[in-house]
mmCIF file of C-alpha atoms in Angstrom:
data_model
loop_
_atom_site.group_PDB
_atom_site.id
_atom_site.type_symbol
_atom_site.label_atom_id
_atom_site.label_comp_id
_atom_site.label_asym_id
_atom_site.label_seq_id
_atom_site.Cartn_x
_atom_site.Cartn_y
_atom_site.Cartn_z
ATOM 1 C CA MET A 1 130.791 118.734 121.458
ATOM 2 C CA SER A 2 130.706 117.224 124.989
ATOM 3 C CA TRP A 3 131.493 113.580 125.632
ATOM 4 C CA PHE A 4 127.955 113.098 126.545
ATOM 5 C CA SER A 5 126.848 114.464 123.146
ATOM 6 C CA LYS A 6 129.310 112.221 121.341
ATOM 7 C CA LEU A 7 127.845 109.096 123.107
ATOM 8 C CA LEU A 8 124.275 110.172 122.118
ATOM 9 C CA LEU A 9 125.356 111.013 118.421
ATOM 10 C CA PRO A 10 124.834 107.860 116.615
ATOM 11 C CA GLY A 11 121.487 107.271 118.013
ATOM 12 C CA ARG A 12 120.274 110.897 117.064
ATOM 13 C CA LEU A 13 121.621 110.391 113.493
ATOM 14 C CA ARG A 14 120.230 106.626 113.126
ATOM 15 C CA THR A 15 116.603 107.706 114.005
ATOM 16 C CA GLY A 16 116.183 110.599 111.585
ATOM 17 C CA PRO A 17 117.183 111.131 107.911
ATOM 18 C CA THR A 18 120.842 112.205 107.555
ATOM 19 C CA ALA A 19 122.999 113.160 104.658
ATOM 20 C CA LEU A 20 126.531 111.694 105.031
ATOM 21 C CA LEU A 21 128.910 113.641 103.046
ATOM 22 C CA PRO A 22 132.617 113.090 101.948
ATOM 23 C CA ALA A 23 133.671 116.637 102.577
ATOM 24 C CA ARG A 24 132.289 119.577 104.720
ATOM 25 C CA PRO A 25 129.901 121.320 102.335
ATOM 26 C CA ASP A 26 130.057 125.031 101.846
ATOM 27 C CA PRO A 27 126.988 126.820 103.478
ATOM 28 C CA LYS A 28 126.306 128.590 100.262
ATOM 29 C CA THR A 29 126.337 125.251 98.343
ATOM 30 C CA LEU A 30 124.058 123.400 100.890
ATOM 31 C CA LEU A 31 121.511 126.256 100.592
ATOM 32 C CA ALA A 32 121.735 126.174 96.628
ATOM 33 C CA VAL A 33 121.073 122.409 96.771
ATOM 34 C CA ALA A 34 118.029 122.792 99.185
ATOM 35 C CA GLN A 35 116.548 125.492 97.138
ATOM 36 C CA LEU A 36 116.265 122.974 94.207
ATOM 37 C CA ALA A 37 113.856 121.017 96.472
ATOM 38 C CA ASP A 38 112.229 124.230 98.054
ATOM 39 C CA PRO A 39 112.846 127.435 96.184
ATOM 40 C CA GLU A 40 111.930 129.179 99.443
ATOM 41 C CA ALA A 41 114.488 127.508 101.547
ATOM 42 C CA ARG A 42 116.434 129.948 103.705
ATOM 43 C CA THR A 43 119.116 130.162 106.511
ATOM 44 C CA ASP A 44 118.069 130.179 110.157
ATOM 45 C CA GLY A 45 121.190 130.719 112.128
ATOM 46 C CA ASP A 46 123.360 127.652 111.370
ATOM 47 C CA ASP A 47 120.498 125.655 110.098
ATOM 48 C CA ILE A 48 118.639 125.642 106.750
ATOM 49 C CA LEU A 49 114.883 125.477 106.525
ATOM 50 C CA ALA A 50 113.400 123.695 103.698
ATOM 51 C CA GLY A 51 109.894 122.451 103.107
ATOM 52 C CA GLY A 52 109.043 122.112 106.821
ATOM 53 C CA SER A 53 112.359 120.405 107.605
ATOM 54 C CA ARG A 54 115.448 121.826 109.331
ATOM 55 C CA ILE A 55 118.777 121.021 107.887
ATOM 56 C CA GLN A 56 121.224 120.999 110.614
ATOM 57 C CA PRO A 57 124.907 122.204 110.131
ATOM 58 C CA PRO A 58 127.470 119.469 109.260
ATOM 59 C CA VAL A 59 129.059 117.559 111.932
ATOM 60 C CA GLU A 60 132.308 115.556 111.338
ATOM 61 C CA LEU A 61 132.077 111.723 111.854
ATOM 62 C CA THR A 62 134.825 109.654 112.603
ATOM 63 C CA ALA A 63 135.576 106.070 111.914
ATOM 64 C CA ASP A 64 134.405 104.886 115.324
ATOM 65 C CA VAL A 65 131.174 106.799 115.096
ATOM 66 C CA LEU A 66 130.551 105.477 111.489
ATOM 67 C CA ALA A 67 131.283 101.927 112.729
ATOM 68 C CA LYS A 68 128.549 102.330 115.259
ATOM 69 C CA LEU A 69 126.133 103.638 112.468
ATOM 70 C CA GLY A 70 127.000 100.731 110.220
ATOM 71 C CA VAL A 71 128.601 102.888 107.746
ATOM 72 C CA PRO A 72 131.602 101.192 105.851
ATOM 73 C CA ASP A 73 133.914 104.358 105.701
ATOM 74 C CA ASP A 74 137.249 104.575 107.284
ATOM 75 C CA ASP A 75 138.135 108.008 106.185
ATOM 76 C CA GLY A 76 135.379 109.884 108.067
ATOM 77 C CA LEU A 77 132.310 111.760 106.729
ATOM 78 C CA TRP A 78 130.377 114.899 107.373
ATOM 79 C CA ALA A 79 126.723 114.430 108.720
ATOM 80 C CA CYS A 80 123.847 116.851 107.979
ATOM 81 C CA ARG A 81 120.890 115.708 109.958
ATOM 82 C CA ILE A 82 117.406 116.518 108.562
ATOM 83 C CA ALA A 83 114.811 117.177 111.459
ATOM 84 C CA ALA A 84 111.096 117.607 110.599
ATOM 85 C CA GLU A 85 109.592 120.775 111.955
ATOM 86 C CA GLY A 86 106.006 119.721 111.869
ATOM 87 C CA PRO A 87 103.785 118.136 109.203
ATOM 88 C CA LEU A 88 105.769 117.912 105.929
ATOM 89 C CA PRO A 89 104.219 119.102 102.503
ATOM 90 C CA VAL A 90 104.392 115.792 101.195
ATOM 91 C CA ASP A 91 105.080 112.266 102.883
ATOM 92 C CA PHE A 92 108.658 111.462 103.713
ATOM 93 C CA PHE A 93 109.829 114.715 102.308
ATOM 94 C CA ASP A 94 112.581 114.911 104.984
ATOM 95 C CA LYS A 95 113.898 111.337 103.782
ATOM 96 C CA SER A 96 113.874 112.542 100.140
ATOM 97 C CA LEU A 97 115.621 115.667 101.093
ATOM 98 C CA ALA A 98 118.519 113.802 102.851
ATOM 99 C CA GLU A 99 118.895 111.560 99.859
ATOM 100 C CA GLY A 100 118.738 114.650 97.329
ATOM 101 C CA ILE A 101 121.499 116.272 99.115
ATOM 102 C CA ALA A 102 123.571 113.114 99.175
ATOM 103 C CA TYR A 103 122.900 112.457 95.773
ATOM 104 C CA ARG A 104 124.356 115.869 94.654
ATOM 105 C CA LEU A 105 127.182 116.192 96.883
ATOM 106 C CA GLY A 106 128.442 112.472 96.288
ATOM 107 C CA GLY A 107 127.368 111.013 99.542
ATOM 108 C CA TRP A 108 125.322 108.541 101.382
ATOM 109 C CA SER A 109 121.957 108.956 103.083
ATOM 110 C CA LEU A 110 121.041 107.354 106.450
ATOM 111 C CA CYS A 111 117.517 106.693 107.814
ATOM 112 C CA GLN A 112 116.472 104.354 110.615
ATOM 113 C CA GLY A 113 119.842 102.533 110.548
ATOM 114 C CA GLU A 114 119.994 102.013 106.748
ATOM 115 C CA PRO A 115 122.661 103.572 104.917
ATOM 116 C CA LEU A 116 121.991 104.063 101.374
ATOM 117 C CA ASP A 117 124.057 105.276 98.040
ATOM 118 C CA PRO A 118 121.413 107.254 96.276
ATOM 119 C CA ALA A 119 123.512 107.174 93.223
ATOM 120 C CA GLU A 120 122.765 103.552 92.712
ATOM 121 C CA ASP A 121 119.042 104.497 92.101
ATOM 122 C CA ALA A 122 118.346 107.836 90.482
ATOM 123 C CA GLY A 123 114.740 106.874 89.861
ATOM 124 C CA ASP A 124 112.300 108.454 87.342
ATOM 125 C CA PRO A 125 112.376 112.047 86.406
ATOM 126 C CA LEU A 126 109.074 113.917 86.938
ATOM 127 C CA VAL A 127 107.124 116.936 85.654
ATOM 128 C CA TYR A 128 104.873 118.704 88.050
ATOM 129 C CA LEU A 129 101.888 120.124 86.153
ATOM 130 C CA PRO A 130 98.952 122.252 87.316
ATOM 131 C CA ALA A 131 96.499 120.053 85.617
ATOM 132 C CA VAL A 132 96.297 116.848 83.590
ATOM 133 C CA PRO A 133 97.042 117.995 80.006
ATOM 134 C CA GLU A 134 94.648 117.239 77.206
ATOM 135 C CA PRO A 135 96.131 114.654 74.640
ATOM 136 C CA GLU A 136 96.036 117.172 71.753
ATOM 137 C CA GLU A 137 98.280 119.471 73.971
ATOM 138 C CA ILE A 138 100.760 116.893 75.029
ATOM 139 C CA LEU A 139 100.960 114.531 71.939
ATOM 140 C CA PRO A 140 102.778 116.983 69.599
ATOM 141 C CA VAL A 141 105.233 117.732 72.221
ATOM 142 C CA LEU A 142 106.062 113.896 72.777
ATOM 143 C CA SER A 143 106.109 113.194 69.089
ATOM 144 C CA GLU A 144 109.131 115.317 69.079
ATOM 145 C CA ALA A 145 110.672 114.378 72.265
ATOM 146 C CA LEU A 146 110.349 110.619 72.197
ATOM 147 C CA ARG A 147 111.965 107.998 69.986
ATOM 148 C CA ARG A 148 108.817 106.849 67.894
ATOM 149 C CA ALA A 149 106.995 103.680 68.262
ATOM 150 C CA GLU A 150 106.306 101.571 65.213
ATOM 151 C CA ALA A 151 103.085 99.933 66.288
ATOM 152 C CA VAL A 152 100.785 99.293 69.191
ATOM 153 C CA ASP A 153 101.497 96.291 71.362
ATOM 154 C CA ALA A 154 97.835 95.157 71.300
ATOM 155 C CA GLU A 155 98.368 92.548 73.949
ATOM 156 C CA ARG A 156 99.884 94.987 76.315
ATOM 157 C CA TRP A 157 97.714 97.853 75.568
ATOM 158 C CA PRO A 158 94.576 96.800 73.849
ATOM 159 C CA GLU A 159 93.011 100.346 74.142
ATOM 160 C CA GLY A 160 96.230 102.043 72.890
ATOM 161 C CA GLU A 161 96.052 104.254 69.717
ATOM 162 C CA LEU A 162 99.289 105.086 67.678
ATOM 163 C CA ILE A 163 99.559 108.857 66.817
ATOM 164 C CA GLU A 164 102.403 110.289 65.187
ATOM 165 C CA GLY A 165 104.793 107.599 66.627
ATOM 166 C CA VAL A 166 103.269 107.820 70.198
ATOM 167 C CA VAL A 167 101.077 105.221 71.665
ATOM 168 C CA HIS A 168 98.111 106.960 73.799
ATOM 169 C CA VAL A 169 96.533 104.767 76.200
ATOM 170 C CA PRO A 170 93.514 106.605 77.939
ATOM 171 C CA VAL A 171 93.028 105.206 81.607
ATOM 172 C CA ARG A 172 90.798 107.459 83.530
ATOM 173 C CA GLY A 173 90.683 105.122 86.480
ATOM 174 C CA GLY A 174 92.335 105.578 89.830
ATOM 175 C CA ARG A 175 95.140 108.197 89.997
ATOM 176 C CA VAL A 176 96.489 107.397 86.477
ATOM 177 C CA ALA A 177 94.791 109.533 83.734
ATOM 178 C CA ASP A 178 96.773 108.859 80.597
ATOM 179 C CA VAL A 179 99.737 106.828 79.491
ATOM 180 C CA TYR A 180 102.019 107.687 76.512
ATOM 181 C CA ALA A 181 104.630 105.349 75.023
ATOM 182 C CA GLY A 182 107.412 105.963 72.651
ATOM 183 C CA ALA A 183 109.695 103.167 71.636
ATOM 184 C CA ASP A 184 111.680 102.906 74.828
ATOM 185 C CA VAL A 185 110.158 105.733 77.200
ATOM 186 C CA LEU A 186 106.933 105.732 78.948
ATOM 187 C CA VAL A 187 105.146 108.970 80.234
ATOM 188 C CA THR A 188 102.563 108.253 82.881
ATOM 189 C CA ILE A 189 100.243 111.165 83.925
ATOM 190 C CA GLU A 190 99.137 110.905 87.441
ATOM 191 C CA GLU A 191 96.487 113.234 88.910
ATOM 192 C CA GLY A 192 95.701 114.297 92.598
ATOM 193 C CA HIS A 193 99.060 114.705 94.061
ATOM 194 C CA ARG A 194 99.762 116.931 97.153
ATOM 195 C CA LEU A 195 102.033 119.930 96.357
ATOM 196 C CA PRO A 196 105.649 119.476 96.840
ATOM 197 C CA PRO A 197 107.463 122.572 97.876
ATOM 198 C CA ALA A 198 108.607 123.539 94.308
ATOM 199 C CA ALA A 199 105.155 123.346 93.087
ATOM 200 C CA GLN A 200 103.673 125.181 96.107
ATOM 201 C CA THR A 201 105.949 128.024 95.327
ATOM 202 C CA ARG A 202 104.899 128.209 91.562
ATOM 203 C CA TRP A 203 101.207 127.468 92.098
ATOM 204 C CA PRO A 204 100.180 128.551 95.797
ATOM 205 C CA TYR A 205 96.405 128.739 94.850
ATOM 206 C CA LEU A 206 96.175 125.024 94.165
ATOM 207 C CA THR A 207 95.625 122.159 96.427
ATOM 208 C CA GLU A 208 96.644 119.390 94.207
ATOM 209 C CA ILE A 209 98.618 118.892 90.837
ATOM 210 C CA ALA A 210 99.181 116.426 88.204
ATOM 211 C CA ILE A 211 102.548 114.561 87.809
ATOM 212 C CA ALA A 212 104.180 113.155 84.539
ATOM 213 C CA ARG A 213 106.411 110.287 85.371
ATOM 214 C CA VAL A 214 109.121 109.495 82.742
ATOM 215 C CA SER A 215 110.113 105.763 82.924
ATOM 216 C CA PRO A 216 111.552 102.993 80.770
ATOM 217 C CA VAL A 217 108.874 101.223 78.608
ATOM 218 C CA THR A 218 110.197 97.959 79.774
ATOM 219 C CA ARG A 219 109.738 98.345 83.352
ATOM 220 C CA THR A 220 105.913 98.900 83.801
ATOM 221 C CA GLU A 221 103.741 95.976 82.944
ATOM 222 C CA GLU A 222 100.357 97.144 83.817
ATOM 223 C CA PRO A 223 99.977 100.907 83.188
ATOM 224 C CA GLU A 224 96.352 100.739 84.130
ATOM 225 C CA GLY A 225 97.120 100.172 87.771
ATOM 226 C CA VAL A 226 97.862 102.971 90.215
ATOM 227 C CA PRO A 227 101.566 103.352 90.741
ATOM 228 C CA ASP A 228 103.185 101.828 93.903
ATOM 229 C CA ALA A 229 103.545 104.014 96.808
ATOM 230 C CA ASP A 230 107.203 102.954 96.811
ATOM 231 C CA ALA A 231 107.721 104.685 93.489
ATOM 232 C CA GLY A 232 108.671 107.941 94.944
ATOM 233 C CA PRO A 233 108.012 110.399 98.153
ATOM 234 C CA LEU A 234 105.191 112.186 96.264
ATOM 235 C CA ASP A 235 102.493 109.512 96.789
ATOM 236 C CA ALA A 236 99.884 111.092 99.135
ATOM 237 C CA ALA A 237 97.538 108.265 98.866
ATOM 238 C CA SER A 238 99.477 105.985 100.980
ATOM 239 C CA GLY A 239 97.874 107.428 104.038
ATOM 240 C CA THR A 240 101.135 107.859 105.869
ATOM 241 C CA ASP A 241 101.125 110.320 108.833
ATOM 242 C CA THR A 242 103.460 112.975 108.026
ATOM 243 C CA ASP A 243 103.970 113.672 111.575
ATOM 244 C CA THR A 244 105.489 110.383 112.383
ATOM 245 C CA ASP A 245 108.681 110.743 114.065
ATOM 246 C CA THR A 246 111.065 110.066 111.069
ATOM 247 C CA GLY A 247 113.077 113.258 112.241
ATOM 248 C CA SER A 248 112.510 112.592 115.795
ATOM 249 C CA ASP A 249 115.306 113.486 118.334
ATOM 250 C CA THR A 250 114.830 110.095 120.280
ATOM 251 C CA ASP A 251 118.244 109.310 121.389
ATOM 252 C CA ALA A 252 117.846 105.634 120.974
ATOM 253 C CA ASP A 253 121.041 103.583 120.873
ATOM 254 C CA THR A 254 119.610 100.112 122.028
ATOM 255 C CA ASP A 255 119.658 98.919 118.391
ATOM 256 C CA ALA A 256 123.139 99.780 117.671
ATOM 257 C CA HIS A 257 124.085 96.000 117.354
ATOM 258 C CA THR A 258 121.512 95.257 114.687
ATOM 259 C CA ASP A 259 122.050 98.259 112.543
ATOM 260 C CA THR A 260 125.545 97.196 111.591
ATOM 261 C CA ASP A 261 124.119 94.546 109.355
ATOM 262 C CA ALA A 262 122.800 97.214 107.040
ATOM 263 C CA GLY A 263 126.454 98.572 106.469
ATOM 264 C CA SER A 264 127.590 94.982 105.483
ATOM 265 C CA ASP A 265 124.701 94.681 103.017
ATOM 266 C CA ALA A 266 125.768 98.077 101.574
ATOM 267 C CA GLU A 267 129.393 96.760 100.803
ATOM 268 C CA ASP A 268 127.859 93.916 98.777
ATOM 269 C CA VAL A 269 125.756 96.041 96.397
ATOM 270 C CA PRO A 270 126.941 95.411 92.723
ATOM 271 C CA SER A 271 128.792 98.318 91.132
ATOM 272 C CA GLY A 272 126.905 98.106 87.966
ATOM 273 C CA ASN A 273 128.568 95.270 86.163
ATOM 274 C CA ASP A 274 131.086 97.068 84.218
ATOM 275 C CA ALA A 275 131.756 100.709 82.801
ATOM 276 C CA GLU A 276 129.910 99.965 79.489
ATOM 277 C CA GLY A 277 126.575 99.048 81.699
ATOM 278 C CA ALA A 278 127.038 102.287 83.636
ATOM 279 C CA ASP A 279 127.382 104.379 80.710
ATOM 280 C CA GLU A 280 124.354 102.782 79.165
ATOM 281 C CA VAL A 281 122.184 103.518 82.496
ATOM 282 C CA ARG A 282 123.647 107.025 82.530
ATOM 283 C CA ALA A 283 122.712 107.578 78.921
ATOM 284 C CA ALA A 284 119.095 106.340 79.330
ATOM 285 C CA LEU A 285 118.729 108.492 82.494
ATOM 286 C CA LEU A 286 119.755 111.582 80.446
ATOM 287 C CA VAL A 287 117.439 110.710 77.582
ATOM 288 C CA ARG A 288 114.374 110.488 80.277
ATOM 289 C CA ALA A 289 115.651 113.774 81.864
ATOM 290 C CA ALA A 290 115.471 115.411 78.535
ATOM 291 C CA VAL A 291 111.914 114.250 77.992
ATOM 292 C CA ALA A 292 111.017 115.724 81.288
ATOM 293 C CA VAL A 293 112.658 118.979 80.791
ATOM 294 C CA THR A 294 111.081 119.194 77.389
ATOM 295 C CA LEU A 295 107.588 118.716 78.796
ATOM 296 C CA ALA A 296 108.167 121.142 81.569
ATOM 297 C CA ASN A 297 109.156 123.877 79.192
ATOM 298 C CA ALA A 298 106.395 123.115 76.707
ATOM 299 C CA LEU A 299 103.534 122.736 79.245
ATOM 300 C CA ARG A 300 104.684 125.430 81.727
ATOM 301 C CA GLY A 301 105.418 122.776 84.232
ATOM 302 C CA ILE A 302 108.297 122.006 86.623
ATOM 303 C CA ALA A 303 110.982 119.251 85.823
ATOM 304 C CA ALA A 304 112.285 117.535 88.770
ATOM 305 C CA ASP A 305 114.268 114.255 89.704
ATOM 306 C CA SER A 306 112.540 111.338 91.643
ATOM 307 C CA ARG A 307 113.281 113.145 94.932
ATOM 308 C CA GLY A 308 111.555 116.418 94.004
ATOM 309 C CA PHE A 309 114.736 118.437 93.234
ATOM 310 C CA GLN A 310 114.151 120.703 90.188
ATOM 311 C CA LEU A 311 115.876 120.054 87.098
ATOM 312 C CA ALA A 312 116.995 123.065 84.771
ATOM 313 C CA GLU A 313 118.720 121.022 82.218
ATOM 314 C CA PRO A 314 118.950 117.044 81.588
ATOM 315 C CA ALA A 315 122.633 116.775 83.054
ATOM 316 C CA ASP A 316 121.181 118.154 86.510
ATOM 317 C CA VAL A 317 119.676 114.583 86.928
ATOM 318 C CA LEU A 318 123.205 113.065 87.170
ATOM 319 C CA PRO A 319 124.726 112.274 90.733
ATOM 320 C CA GLY A 320 127.451 114.459 92.246
ATOM 321 C CA GLY A 321 126.844 117.618 90.475
ATOM 322 C CA TYR A 322 127.433 119.939 93.302
ATOM 323 C CA ALA A 323 130.404 117.938 94.683
#
């Protein structure tokens, strides 16, 4: 790499989504991870093409380059930049691709100057479905997969009905079609989503799909409302233009001074209180992933994590699986 390229590198990495990895990834491993998000991902020279994005080969970053990026790491990292080739299949897919790669390889992601440790927020497991399932189709599966509810919270769900330990709340308004709740897990069925790459490979004849989002019961207070667009990269109703330059090659180093604040904030992120709390979070995530995998198998759907990477078994939802 020439001296001129080294000067421009921090700006190029800062403007577009980038996976920052603790070790140089094996090309076959990197391709296998990319194929979790897009089963048709393939190599193109030294790059990998996945879902309308180009994963560039890893570049070693020294401590001085990381300091310019605002990333607190003195040992050096390897950077895989994600560049959008054109309109993405779903909004922010290039960003979720960088986060998903970092999540599985034990690294960080960087987008627009903000370093993020994706392991701190695994998000909610998802199930891609070709259509909204009828209650009589999904209720028998959920009654076996969920820890059973004892009664309906009439104040929270006045329209709810307890059926074999599962509270069914028919919504039929906005994007949400149905809500199902057990004792501690909530399954929200959302319709009208654009197809992510994994679903497009399975159902190329569809123009939109339904998604079952598996979340903790205590988090959502108003299931009747349409989920917030920030809940994940799959919300096509946000109106975001997928041609925006999140993967741009603009060599903008002018904001290097302000970007260092993001790195200092990252150092102050709580570590999860203690080992016991971290174990509880991990166990709860595995429970939700098990529900997602069970639903996918029973309803001929696709289980995925919050960033659109497929889950073959519940343990696939945990971070660092390919490190």
